[in-house]
C-alpha cells in the first residue's frame, strides 16, 4: 500500500484544495484537517498549521501537528491526520488526541489504519504514554480502525445529541 505522512507544503497545494472541495461537496466532515474548511487561502492555512505546532504561537487551545497521507506509488493525497499533543477538557471528553479523514474514493482500502499506525509512532516520539481516540457510535469504520490499532473502548458519552465512543491506545 505504502503511505507517507508528509507535512503540508506548497507542493501539495492543489491536492489539498481538491481534497477540501471533495469533502464539502460530499457533505463529509473534514476531520483531522485543522480548520481547513475555514481557510480560502492555502498559504494562510499552512501558516496557521505550522504556528499551531509551537507552544508560543499556537492559535488553538492545544499544540497540534497536521500531516498529509500521501500514497507513495503515485504521490496522491488520500487522507489527512491531526495529532494533538495534549488534551483540553473538550478533547478529553469528545475529540481525542488524533483526528483523521480519508477521501471517499480511497476508503475501505486500509489507508485509515495505516495512517493511524504511523501517527501512533509519532505520538510515541512525542512521549505520549496513552493516546485517546474518539468516534461517533455509528461510525463503524472508524471504530474498526481504532480497534485494529489497539484501541480499547473505555466508555460512550453523549455530546450534542449523539453518542461518542472513547478508546485508549497504550
CSV table of C-alpha atoms in Angstrom, one decimal:
chain,number,residue,atom,x,y,z
A,1,UNK,CA,0.0,0.0,0.0
A,2,UNK,CA,2.7,2.5,1.0
A,3,UNK,CA,1.7,5.7,2.7
A,4,UNK,CA,3.9,8.6,3.8
A,5,UNK,CA,2.8,11.1,6.3
A,6,UNK,CA,4.1,14.4,4.9
A,7,UNK,CA,4.0,18.0,6.2
A,8,UNK,CA,1.7,20.4,4.3
A,9,UNK,CA,3.7,22.2,1.6
A,10,UNK,CA,3.2,24.2,-1.5
A,11,UNK,CA,3.9,21.0,-3.5
A,12,UNK,CA,0.5,19.7,-2.3
A,13,UNK,CA,-1.5,22.9,-2.5
A,14,UNK,CA,-3.7,21.8,-5.4
A,15,UNK,CA,-4.3,18.4,-4.0
A,16,UNK,CA,-5.3,19.8,-0.6
A,17,UNK,CA,-7.7,22.3,-2.1
A,18,UNK,CA,-9.3,19.5,-4.2
A,19,UNK,CA,-9.5,17.4,-1.0
A,20,UNK,CA,-11.2,20.2,0.8
A,21,UNK,CA,-13.7,20.7,-2.1
A,22,UNK,CA,-14.5,17.0,-2.3
A,23,UNK,CA,-15.4,16.8,1.3
A,24,UNK,CA,-17.5,19.9,1.2
A,25,UNK,CA,-19.3,18.7,-2.0
A,26,UNK,CA,-19.9,15.3,-0.3
A,27,UNK,CA,-21.1,16.9,2.9
A,28,UNK,CA,-18.4,15.0,4.8
A,29,UNK,CA,-16.6,16.1,7.9
A,30,UNK,CA,-13.0,17.4,7.3
A,31,UNK,CA,-11.7,15.7,10.4
A,32,UNK,CA,-8.0,15.9,11.0
A,33,UNK,CA,-7.5,18.9,8.7
A,34,UNK,CA,-7.0,21.6,11.4
A,35,UNK,CA,-9.8,24.0,10.3
A,36,UNK,CA,-9.0,23.7,6.6
A,37,UNK,CA,-12.7,24.4,5.8
A,38,UNK,CA,-12.3,27.9,7.3
A,39,UNK,CA,-9.5,29.0,5.0
A,40,UNK,CA,-9.9,30.2,1.5
A,41,UNK,CA,-6.1,30.8,1.2
A,42,UNK,CA,-3.9,27.7,1.3
A,43,UNK,CA,-0.8,29.7,2.4
A,44,UNK,CA,-2.7,31.2,5.4
A,45,UNK,CA,-3.9,27.7,6.4
A,46,UNK,CA,-0.3,26.4,6.2
A,47,UNK,CA,0.9,29.3,8.4
A,48,UNK,CA,-1.9,28.5,10.9
A,49,UNK,CA,-0.9,24.8,10.9
A,50,UNK,CA,2.8,25.5,11.5
A,51,UNK,CA,2.2,28.2,14.1
A,52,UNK,CA,-0.1,25.8,15.9
A,53,UNK,CA,2.8,23.4,16.4
A,54,UNK,CA,4.7,25.9,18.5
A,55,UNK,CA,3.7,26.5,22.1
A,56,UNK,CA,4.3,30.3,21.9
A,57,UNK,CA,2.4,30.9,18.7
A,58,UNK,CA,-0.4,28.3,18.7
A,59,UNK,CA,-3.8,29.5,17.6
A,60,UNK,CA,-5.9,26.9,19.3
A,61,UNK,CA,-6.0,25.6,22.9
A,62,UNK,CA,-3.6,22.8,22.3
A,63,UNK,CA,-0.5,22.3,20.3
A,64,UNK,CA,-1.0,20.0,17.3
A,65,UNK,CA,0.6,18.7,14.1
A,66,UNK,CA,-1.1,18.1,10.8
A,67,UNK,CA,0.1,15.5,8.2
A,68,UNK,CA,-1.0,14.7,4.7
A,69,UNK,CA,-1.3,11.0,3.9
A,70,UNK,CA,0.4,10.6,0.6
A,71,UNK,CA,0.3,7.4,-1.4
A,72,UNK,CA,3.9,6.7,-2.3
A,73,UNK,CA,3.4,5.0,-5.7
A,74,UNK,CA,1.6,8.0,-7.3
A,75,UNK,CA,2.1,10.8,-4.8
A,76,UNK,CA,-1.6,11.2,-4.3
A,77,UNK,CA,-3.2,12.7,-1.2
A,78,UNK,CA,-5.6,10.1,0.2
A,79,UNK,CA,-6.1,11.4,3.7
A,80,UNK,CA,-5.2,13.9,6.4
A,81,UNK,CA,-4.4,13.4,10.1
A,82,UNK,CA,-4.0,15.8,13.1
A,83,UNK,CA,-2.1,14.8,16.2
A,84,UNK,CA,-3.0,16.9,19.3
A,85,UNK,CA,0.0,16.9,21.6
A,86,UNK,CA,-2.2,17.4,24.7
A,87,UNK,CA,-5.9,17.4,25.6
A,88,UNK,CA,-8.1,20.1,26.9
A,89,UNK,CA,-11.4,19.3,28.5
A,90,UNK,CA,-13.4,19.1,25.3
A,91,UNK,CA,-10.8,16.9,23.6
A,92,UNK,CA,-10.5,14.7,26.7
A,93,UNK,CA,-14.3,14.1,26.6
A,94,UNK,CA,-15.1,14.1,22.9
A,95,UNK,CA,-12.2,14.7,20.5
A,96,UNK,CA,-9.2,12.8,21.5
A,97,UNK,CA,-5.5,13.1,20.5
A,98,UNK,CA,-6.0,12.2,16.9
A,99,UNK,CA,-8.4,13.2,14.2
A,100,UNK,CA,-8.3,11.9,10.6
A,101,UNK,CA,-10.2,11.7,7.4
A,102,UNK,CA,-9.8,9.7,4.1
A,103,UNK,CA,-11.1,10.7,0.7
A,104,UNK,CA,-14.4,8.9,-0.1
A,105,UNK,CA,-12.9,7.4,-3.2
A,106,UNK,CA,-10.0,6.0,-1.2
A,107,UNK,CA,-12.0,4.5,1.7
A,108,UNK,CA,-12.1,0.7,2.5
A,109,UNK,CA,-8.5,0.3,1.3
A,110,UNK,CA,-6.8,0.2,4.7
A,111,UNK,CA,-5.5,3.8,4.5
A,112,UNK,CA,-7.0,4.9,7.8
A,113,UNK,CA,-5.4,2.0,9.6
A,114,UNK,CA,-2.0,2.7,8.0
A,115,UNK,CA,-2.3,6.4,8.8
A,116,UNK,CA,-3.2,5.8,12.4
A,117,UNK,CA,-0.3,3.3,12.9
A,118,UNK,CA,2.2,5.9,11.6
A,119,UNK,CA,0.6,8.6,13.7
A,120,UNK,CA,0.8,6.4,16.8
A,121,UNK,CA,4.6,6.1,16.2
A,122,UNK,CA,4.8,9.9,16.0
A,123,UNK,CA,2.8,10.1,19.3
A,124,UNK,CA,5.4,7.8,21.0
A,125,UNK,CA,8.2,10.2,19.8
A,126,UNK,CA,6.2,13.0,21.5
A,127,UNK,CA,6.4,10.9,24.7
A,128,UNK,CA,2.7,10.3,24.8
A,129,UNK,CA,2.1,7.2,27.0
A,130,UNK,CA,-1.6,6.8,26.3
A,131,UNK,CA,-3.5,8.1,23.2
A,132,UNK,CA,-7.2,8.8,23.2
A,133,UNK,CA,-9.2,8.3,20.0
A,134,UNK,CA,-12.9,9.0,19.7
A,135,UNK,CA,-15.6,8.4,17.1
A,136,UNK,CA,-19.4,8.6,16.8
A,137,UNK,CA,-21.1,5.4,17.9
A,138,UNK,CA,-22.4,5.0,14.3
A,139,UNK,CA,-19.0,5.4,12.7
A,140,UNK,CA,-18.4,1.7,12.4
A,141,UNK,CA,-15.4,2.0,10.0
A,142,UNK,CA,-13.6,4.4,12.4
A,143,UNK,CA,-14.3,2.2,15.4
A,144,UNK,CA,-12.9,-0.8,13.5
A,145,UNK,CA,-9.7,1.2,12.5
A,146,UNK,CA,-9.2,2.2,16.2
A,147,UNK,CA,-9.7,-1.3,17.4
A,148,UNK,CA,-7.3,-2.7,14.8
A,149,UNK,CA,-4.6,-0.3,16.1
A,150,UNK,CA,-5.1,-1.5,19.7
A,151,UNK,CA,-7.9,0.8,20.9
A,152,UNK,CA,-9.8,-0.3,23.9
A,153,UNK,CA,-13.2,1.1,24.5
A,154,UNK,CA,-13.4,3.0,27.8
A,155,UNK,CA,-17.0,4.4,27.5
A,156,UNK,CA,-19.6,6.1,25.5
A,157,UNK,CA,-20.6,9.7,26.3
A,158,UNK,CA,-23.4,11.9,24.9
A,159,UNK,CA,-22.4,15.0,23.0
A,160,UNK,CA,-24.9,17.3,21.2
A,161,UNK,CA,-27.5,14.6,20.7
A,162,UNK,CA,-25.0,11.9,19.5
A,163,UNK,CA,-23.1,9.3,21.3
A,164,UNK,CA,-19.2,9.4,21.2
A,165,UNK,CA,-17.1,6.3,21.9
A,166,UNK,CA,-13.8,6.9,23.7
A,167,UNK,CA,-10.9,4.5,23.1
A,168,UNK,CA,-7.5,4.4,24.6
A,169,UNK,CA,-4.3,3.0,23.0
A,170,UNK,CA,-1.4,2.3,25.2
